[in-house]
Short mmCIF file of C-alpha atoms in Angstrom, two decimals:
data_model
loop_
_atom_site.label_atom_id
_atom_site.label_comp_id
_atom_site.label_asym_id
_atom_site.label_seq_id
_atom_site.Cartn_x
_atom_site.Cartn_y
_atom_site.Cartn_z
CA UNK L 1 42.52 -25.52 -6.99
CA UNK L 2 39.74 -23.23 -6.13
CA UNK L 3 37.70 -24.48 -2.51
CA UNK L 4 34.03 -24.24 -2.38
CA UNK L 5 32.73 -21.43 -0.12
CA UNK L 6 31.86 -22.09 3.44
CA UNK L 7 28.05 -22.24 4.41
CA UNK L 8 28.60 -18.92 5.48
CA UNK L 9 29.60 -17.32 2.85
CA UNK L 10 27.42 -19.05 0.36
CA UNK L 11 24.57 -17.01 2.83
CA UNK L 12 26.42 -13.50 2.14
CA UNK L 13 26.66 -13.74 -1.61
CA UNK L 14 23.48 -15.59 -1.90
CA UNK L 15 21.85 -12.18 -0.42
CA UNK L 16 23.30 -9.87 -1.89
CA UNK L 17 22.64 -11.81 -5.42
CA UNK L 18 20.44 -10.74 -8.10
CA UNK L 19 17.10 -11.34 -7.18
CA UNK L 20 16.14 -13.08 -10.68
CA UNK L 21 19.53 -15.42 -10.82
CA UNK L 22 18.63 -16.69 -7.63
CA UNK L 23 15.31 -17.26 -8.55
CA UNK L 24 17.06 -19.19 -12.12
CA UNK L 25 19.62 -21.17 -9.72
CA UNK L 26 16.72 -22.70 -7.76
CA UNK L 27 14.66 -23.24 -10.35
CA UNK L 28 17.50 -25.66 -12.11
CA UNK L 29 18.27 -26.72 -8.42
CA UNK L 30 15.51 -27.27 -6.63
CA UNK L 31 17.20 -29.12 -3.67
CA UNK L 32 18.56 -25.80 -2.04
CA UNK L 33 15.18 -23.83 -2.02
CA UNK L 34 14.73 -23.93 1.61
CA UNK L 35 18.20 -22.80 1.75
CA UNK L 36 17.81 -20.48 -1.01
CA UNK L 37 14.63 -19.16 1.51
CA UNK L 38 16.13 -19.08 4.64
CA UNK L 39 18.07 -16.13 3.63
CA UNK L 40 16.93 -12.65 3.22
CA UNK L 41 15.86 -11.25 -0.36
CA UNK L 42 17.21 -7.90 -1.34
CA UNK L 43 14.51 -6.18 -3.74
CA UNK L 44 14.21 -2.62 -5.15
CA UNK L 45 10.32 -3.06 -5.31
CA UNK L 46 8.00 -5.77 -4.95
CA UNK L 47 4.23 -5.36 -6.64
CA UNK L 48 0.89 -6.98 -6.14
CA UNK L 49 -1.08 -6.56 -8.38
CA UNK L 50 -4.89 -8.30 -9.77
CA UNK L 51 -3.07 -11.48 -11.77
CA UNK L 52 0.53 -11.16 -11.21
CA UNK L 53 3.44 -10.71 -8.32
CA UNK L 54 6.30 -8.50 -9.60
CA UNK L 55 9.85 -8.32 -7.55
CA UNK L 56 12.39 -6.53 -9.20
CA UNK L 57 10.83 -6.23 -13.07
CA UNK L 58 10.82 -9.70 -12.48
CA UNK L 59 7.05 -10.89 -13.85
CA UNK L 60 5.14 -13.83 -12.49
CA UNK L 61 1.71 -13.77 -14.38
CA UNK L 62 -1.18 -15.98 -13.99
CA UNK L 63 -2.98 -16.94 -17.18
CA UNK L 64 -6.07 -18.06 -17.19
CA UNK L 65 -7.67 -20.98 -19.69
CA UNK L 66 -11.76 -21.30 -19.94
CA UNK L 67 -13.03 -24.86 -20.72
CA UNK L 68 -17.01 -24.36 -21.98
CA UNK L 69 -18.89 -27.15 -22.19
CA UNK L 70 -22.71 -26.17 -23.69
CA UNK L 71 -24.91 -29.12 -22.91
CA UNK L 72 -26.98 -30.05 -26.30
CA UNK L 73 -29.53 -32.24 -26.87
CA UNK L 74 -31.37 -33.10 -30.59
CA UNK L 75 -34.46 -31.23 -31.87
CA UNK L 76 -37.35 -32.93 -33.77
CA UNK L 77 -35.44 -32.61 -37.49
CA UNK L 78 -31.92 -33.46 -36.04
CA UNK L 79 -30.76 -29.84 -35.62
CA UNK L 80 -28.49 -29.27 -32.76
CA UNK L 81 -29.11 -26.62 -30.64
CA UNK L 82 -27.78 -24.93 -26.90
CA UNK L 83 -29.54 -25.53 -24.16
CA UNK L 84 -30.52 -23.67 -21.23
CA UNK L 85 -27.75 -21.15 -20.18
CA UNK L 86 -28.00 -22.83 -16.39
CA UNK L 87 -26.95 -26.16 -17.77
CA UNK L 88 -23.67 -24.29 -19.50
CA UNK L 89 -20.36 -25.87 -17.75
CA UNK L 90 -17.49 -23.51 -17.66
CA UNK L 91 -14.33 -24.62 -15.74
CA UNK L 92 -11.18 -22.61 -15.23
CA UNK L 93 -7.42 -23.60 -14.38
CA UNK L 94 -4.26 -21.44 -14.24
CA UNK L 95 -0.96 -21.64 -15.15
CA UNK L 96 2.11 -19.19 -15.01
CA UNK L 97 4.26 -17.12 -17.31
CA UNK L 98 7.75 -15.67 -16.21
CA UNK L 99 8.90 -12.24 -17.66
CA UNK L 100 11.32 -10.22 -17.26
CA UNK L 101 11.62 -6.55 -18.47
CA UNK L 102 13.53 -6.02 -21.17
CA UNK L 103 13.79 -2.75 -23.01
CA UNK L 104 15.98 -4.32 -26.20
CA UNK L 105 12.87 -6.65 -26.68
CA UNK L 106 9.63 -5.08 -29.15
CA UNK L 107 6.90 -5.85 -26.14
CA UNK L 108 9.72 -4.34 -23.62
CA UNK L 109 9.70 -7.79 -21.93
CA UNK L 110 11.28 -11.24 -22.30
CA UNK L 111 10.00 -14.07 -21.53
CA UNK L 112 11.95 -16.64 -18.87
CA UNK L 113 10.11 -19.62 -18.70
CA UNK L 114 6.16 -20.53 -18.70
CA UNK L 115 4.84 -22.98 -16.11
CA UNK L 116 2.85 -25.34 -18.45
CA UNK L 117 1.20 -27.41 -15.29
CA UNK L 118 -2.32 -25.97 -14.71
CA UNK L 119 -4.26 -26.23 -12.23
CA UNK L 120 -8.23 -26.05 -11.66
CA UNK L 121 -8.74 -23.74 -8.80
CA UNK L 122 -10.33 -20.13 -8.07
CA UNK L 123 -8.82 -17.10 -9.48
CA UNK L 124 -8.13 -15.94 -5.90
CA UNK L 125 -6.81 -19.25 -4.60
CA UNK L 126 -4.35 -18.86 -8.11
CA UNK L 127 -2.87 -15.73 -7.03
CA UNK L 128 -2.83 -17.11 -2.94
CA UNK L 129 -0.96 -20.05 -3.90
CA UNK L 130 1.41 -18.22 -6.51
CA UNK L 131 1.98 -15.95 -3.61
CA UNK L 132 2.73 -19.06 -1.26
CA UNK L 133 4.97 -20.30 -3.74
CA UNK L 134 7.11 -17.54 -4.55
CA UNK L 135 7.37 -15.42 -0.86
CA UNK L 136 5.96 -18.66 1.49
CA UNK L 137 8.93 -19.46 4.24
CA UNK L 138 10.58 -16.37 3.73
CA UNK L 139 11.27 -14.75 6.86
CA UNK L 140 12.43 -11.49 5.86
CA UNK L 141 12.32 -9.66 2.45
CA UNK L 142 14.25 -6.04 2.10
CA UNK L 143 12.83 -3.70 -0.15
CA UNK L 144 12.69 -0.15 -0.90
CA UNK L 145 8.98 -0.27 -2.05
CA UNK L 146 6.08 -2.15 -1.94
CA UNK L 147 2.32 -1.75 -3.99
CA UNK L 148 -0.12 -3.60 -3.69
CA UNK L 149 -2.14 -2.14 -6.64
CA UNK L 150 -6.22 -1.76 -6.76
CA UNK L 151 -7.52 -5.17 -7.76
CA UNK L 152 -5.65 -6.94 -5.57
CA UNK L 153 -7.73 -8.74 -3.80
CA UNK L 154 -8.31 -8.15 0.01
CA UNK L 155 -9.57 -11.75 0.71
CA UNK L 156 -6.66 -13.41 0.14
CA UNK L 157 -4.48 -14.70 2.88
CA UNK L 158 -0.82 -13.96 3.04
CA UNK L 159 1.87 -16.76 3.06
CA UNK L 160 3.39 -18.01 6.39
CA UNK L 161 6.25 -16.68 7.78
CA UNK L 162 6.70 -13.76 5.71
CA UNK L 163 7.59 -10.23 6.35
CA UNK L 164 8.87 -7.50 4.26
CA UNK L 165 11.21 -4.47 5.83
CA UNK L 166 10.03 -1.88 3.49
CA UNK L 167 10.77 2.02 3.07
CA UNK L 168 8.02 3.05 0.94
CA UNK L 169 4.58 1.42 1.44
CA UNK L 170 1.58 2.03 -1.29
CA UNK L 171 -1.36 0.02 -0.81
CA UNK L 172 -4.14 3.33 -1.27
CA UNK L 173 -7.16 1.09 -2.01
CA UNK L 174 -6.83 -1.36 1.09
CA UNK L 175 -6.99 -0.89 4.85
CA UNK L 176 -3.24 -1.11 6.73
CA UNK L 177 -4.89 -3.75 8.66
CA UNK L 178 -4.87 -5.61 5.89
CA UNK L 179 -1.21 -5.31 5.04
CA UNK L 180 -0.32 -4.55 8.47
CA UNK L 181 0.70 -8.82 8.94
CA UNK L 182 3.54 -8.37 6.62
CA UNK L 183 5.33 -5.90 7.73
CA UNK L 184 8.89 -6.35 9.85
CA UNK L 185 9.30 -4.38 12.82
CA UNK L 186 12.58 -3.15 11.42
CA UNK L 187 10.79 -1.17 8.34
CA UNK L 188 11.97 2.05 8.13
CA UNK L 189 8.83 3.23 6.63
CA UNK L 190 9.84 6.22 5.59
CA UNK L 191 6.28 6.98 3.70
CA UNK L 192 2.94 4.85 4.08
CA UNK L 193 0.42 5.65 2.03
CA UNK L 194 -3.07 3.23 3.08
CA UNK L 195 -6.70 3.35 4.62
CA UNK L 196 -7.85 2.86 8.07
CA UNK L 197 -10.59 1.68 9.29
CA UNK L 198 -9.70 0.99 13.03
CA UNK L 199 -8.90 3.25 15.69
CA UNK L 200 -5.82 1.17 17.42
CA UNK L 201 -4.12 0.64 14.82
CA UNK L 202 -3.00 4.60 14.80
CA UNK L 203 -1.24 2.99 17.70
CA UNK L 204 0.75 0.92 16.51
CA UNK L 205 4.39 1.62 16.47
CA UNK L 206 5.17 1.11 12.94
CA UNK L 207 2.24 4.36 12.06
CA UNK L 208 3.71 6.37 14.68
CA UNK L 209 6.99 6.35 13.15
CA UNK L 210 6.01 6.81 9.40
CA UNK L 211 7.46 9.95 8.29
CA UNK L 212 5.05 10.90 6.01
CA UNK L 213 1.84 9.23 5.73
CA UNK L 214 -0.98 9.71 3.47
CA UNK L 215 -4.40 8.58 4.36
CA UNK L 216 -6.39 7.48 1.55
CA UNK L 217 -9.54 7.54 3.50
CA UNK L 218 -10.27 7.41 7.53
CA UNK L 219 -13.20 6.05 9.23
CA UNK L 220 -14.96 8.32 11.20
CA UNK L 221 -14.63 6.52 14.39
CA UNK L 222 -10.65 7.35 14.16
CA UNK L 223 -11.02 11.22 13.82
CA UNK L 224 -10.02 11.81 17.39
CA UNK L 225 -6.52 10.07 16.79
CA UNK L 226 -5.74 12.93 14.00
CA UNK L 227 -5.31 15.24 16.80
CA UNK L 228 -2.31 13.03 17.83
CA UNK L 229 -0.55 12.08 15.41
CA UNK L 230 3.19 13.21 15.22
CA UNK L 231 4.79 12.09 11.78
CA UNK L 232 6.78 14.78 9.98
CA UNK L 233 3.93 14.63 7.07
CA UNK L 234 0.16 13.83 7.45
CA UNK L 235 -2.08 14.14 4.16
CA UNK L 236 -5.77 13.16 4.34
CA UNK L 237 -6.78 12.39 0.97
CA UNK L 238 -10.67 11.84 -0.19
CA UNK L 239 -11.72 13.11 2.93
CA UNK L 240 -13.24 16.40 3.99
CA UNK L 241 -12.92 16.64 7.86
CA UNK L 242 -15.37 18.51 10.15
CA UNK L 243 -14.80 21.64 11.44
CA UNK L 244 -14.62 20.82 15.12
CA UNK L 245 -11.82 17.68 14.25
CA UNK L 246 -10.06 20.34 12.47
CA UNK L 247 -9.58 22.77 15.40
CA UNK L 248 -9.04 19.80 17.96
CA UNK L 249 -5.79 19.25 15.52
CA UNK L 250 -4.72 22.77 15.64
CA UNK L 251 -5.67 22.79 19.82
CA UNK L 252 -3.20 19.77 20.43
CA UNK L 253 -0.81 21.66 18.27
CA UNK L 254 -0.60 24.72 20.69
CA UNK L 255 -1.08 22.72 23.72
CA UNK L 256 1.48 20.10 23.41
CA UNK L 257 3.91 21.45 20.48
CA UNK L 258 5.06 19.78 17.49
CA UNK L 259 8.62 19.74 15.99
CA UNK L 260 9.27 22.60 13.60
CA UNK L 261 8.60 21.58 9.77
CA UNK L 262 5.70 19.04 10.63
CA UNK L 263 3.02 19.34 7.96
CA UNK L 264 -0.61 18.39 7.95
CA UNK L 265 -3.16 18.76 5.14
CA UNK L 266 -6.59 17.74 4.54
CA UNK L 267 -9.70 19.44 3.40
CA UNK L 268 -12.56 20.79 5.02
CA UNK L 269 -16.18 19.93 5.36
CA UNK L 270 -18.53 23.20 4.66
CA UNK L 271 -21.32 23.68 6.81
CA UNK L 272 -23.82 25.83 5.47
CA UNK L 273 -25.90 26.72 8.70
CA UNK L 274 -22.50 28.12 9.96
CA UNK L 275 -21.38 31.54 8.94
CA UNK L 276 -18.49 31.73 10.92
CA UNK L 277 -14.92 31.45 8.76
CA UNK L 278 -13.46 28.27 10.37
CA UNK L 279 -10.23 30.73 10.81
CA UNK L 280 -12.28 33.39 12.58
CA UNK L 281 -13.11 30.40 15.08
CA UNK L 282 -9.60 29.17 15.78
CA UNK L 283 -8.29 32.82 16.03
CA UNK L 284 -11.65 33.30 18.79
CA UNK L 285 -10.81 30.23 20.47
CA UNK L 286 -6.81 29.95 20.50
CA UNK L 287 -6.31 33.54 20.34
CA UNK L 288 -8.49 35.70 21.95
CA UNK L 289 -8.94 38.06 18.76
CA UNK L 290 -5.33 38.60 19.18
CA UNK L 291 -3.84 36.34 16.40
CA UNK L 292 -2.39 37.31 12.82
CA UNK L 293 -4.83 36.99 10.32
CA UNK L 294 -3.80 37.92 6.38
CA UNK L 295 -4.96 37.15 3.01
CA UNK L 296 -3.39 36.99 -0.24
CA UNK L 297 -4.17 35.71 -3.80
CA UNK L 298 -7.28 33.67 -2.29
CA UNK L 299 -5.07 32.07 0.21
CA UNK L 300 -6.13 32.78 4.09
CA UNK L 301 -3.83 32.39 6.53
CA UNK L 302 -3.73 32.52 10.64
CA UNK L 303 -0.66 32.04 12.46
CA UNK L 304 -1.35 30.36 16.00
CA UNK L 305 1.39 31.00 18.93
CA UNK L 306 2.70 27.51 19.83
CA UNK L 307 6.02 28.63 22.44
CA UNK L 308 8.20 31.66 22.36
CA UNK L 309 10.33 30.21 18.93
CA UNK L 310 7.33 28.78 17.10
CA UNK L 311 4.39 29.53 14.94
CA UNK L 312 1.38 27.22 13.56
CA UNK L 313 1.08 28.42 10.71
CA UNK L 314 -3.13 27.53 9.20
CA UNK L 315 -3.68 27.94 5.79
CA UNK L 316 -7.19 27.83 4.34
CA UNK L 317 -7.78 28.22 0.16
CA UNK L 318 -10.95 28.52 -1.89
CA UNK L 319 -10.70 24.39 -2.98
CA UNK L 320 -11.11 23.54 0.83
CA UNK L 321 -7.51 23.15 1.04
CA UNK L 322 -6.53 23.42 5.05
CA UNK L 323 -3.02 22.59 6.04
CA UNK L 324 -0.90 23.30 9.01
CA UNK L 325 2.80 23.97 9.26
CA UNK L 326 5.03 24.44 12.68
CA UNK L 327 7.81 27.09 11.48
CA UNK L 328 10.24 29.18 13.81
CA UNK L 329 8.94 32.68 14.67
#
């Protein structure tokens, strides 16, 4: 006769268990879903996104149903007609249908259950308390990737006591800050691609250790951090940076060294009352006239002495393009 596993090993298999069976068992047993939370939740993505929360191809969708009510009232001949658009009632509730993906099905999805309950509340406070429902209470969620996609909404509040250890973080349209609350300390973070709007939070351990981060867009006020920043990869996306933040980068470069490989690109702001080649500048400034400048198929290039083995090496193109590398001499 078989014996039931121990309460520790019912935790092992439990975590390493597909994510949508263990969302089935507690659905048909809803006594062990604190247990069934209490245990960490091993994704291979997890997606926010404007009516929906996706873990795994795993589809919870909101749907919405509109109640219209037109207020009437009785013209002279009995006609019926609308009145005044202000005195139109319009109520909304939500419910939820479960999908999965499913490539044998026509519309590439099945579906697993719908939630027939609805509920008459804001679109936003839908999605918050789908959000509470599903990832509420659970204190740590492993997953290789995260997105929270455009239309997610930045005004809603994230559930208690939850945190995801992520590799790969996408969340372009919203500030880190934003997202920032959710993410462990143990992330590996291996790329981070976000916006920031606040200057400390380019202190913040888990940024420091991204190894390549892409900046959707910067506020202004956190230019002077750039110059500091030591991840193996730095992109600045939809931003053009001054010239004078540009060469503060390349000036921290040869002053305090980076390792060799580390990569930065951005693009550069033009300014028109300035007829100095940003290059000519840095090789003036850094260089004393004594740096390698060359050019070839519209590409410019300046290598920068940073020690006795290494080389920055600035590229500038006709797009705007400026990147630096650190490469052995």
């Amino acid at each position: 006769m078989s014996k039931p596993l121990s309460y520790q090993s019912t935790r092992c298999v439990l975590q390493y268990f597909d994510s949508t069976e263990r969302f089935l068992l507690t659905s048909h047993c809803p006594a062990i879903k604190q247990f069934e939370k209490s245990i960490p939740l091993r994704l291979k993505s997890l997606e926010f996104k404007k009516d929906s929360i996706t873990w795994n191809g795993l589809r919870f969708c909101l749907n919405e149903t509109v109640s219209v009510q037109i207020g009437v009232k009785r013209a002279r001949r009995g006609e019926v007609r609308p009145r005044r658009a202000g005195e139109i009632s319009r109520t909304c509730s939500y419910s939820v249908t479960i999908t999965k993906r499913d490539t044998r099905m026509m519309s590439g999805q099945r579906t697993i259950a719908r939630c027939t309950k609805r509920i008459k509340i804001s679109e936003n406070k839908a999605l918050e308390k789908l959000a509470c429902i599903l990832l509420g209470e659970r204190n740590i969620i492993y997953t290789k990737r995260v997105e929270v996609e455009d239309e997610y909404p930045a005004d809603i509040e994230w559930p208690a006591n939850f945190k995801v250890a992520v590799d790969t973080l996408v969340a372009e349209h919203h500030n880190f800050e934003y997202i920032l609350p959710i993410v462990s300390d143990s992330s590996t973070l291996k790329y981070l691609d976000s916006q920031f709007s606040k200057v400390e939070t380019f202190d913040n351990d888990l940024v420091k250790r991204v190894g390549a981060l892409s900046i959707t867009n910067i506020n202004e006020s956190c230019y002077p951090k750039l110059a500091t920043l030591r991840n193996n990869t730095v992109d600045i996306v939809n931003s053009s940076l001054p010239k004078e933040v540009i060469i503060s980068i390349v000036k921290n470069w040869k002053e305090e060294g980076r390792e060799i490989e580390t990569f930065f690109c951005t693009k550069y702001e033009e300014d028109e009352e300035d007829e100095e080649d940003i290059l000519d500048t840095l090789n003036n400034r850094l260089e004393g006239r004594n740096g390698t400048k060359s050019s070839n198929e519209g590409v410019d290039r300046l290598d920068v002495s940073m020690s006795t083995s290494s080389t920055i090496v600035v590229q500038k193109d006709h797009s705007r393009s400026f990147t630096l590398e650190a490469v052995h001499k």
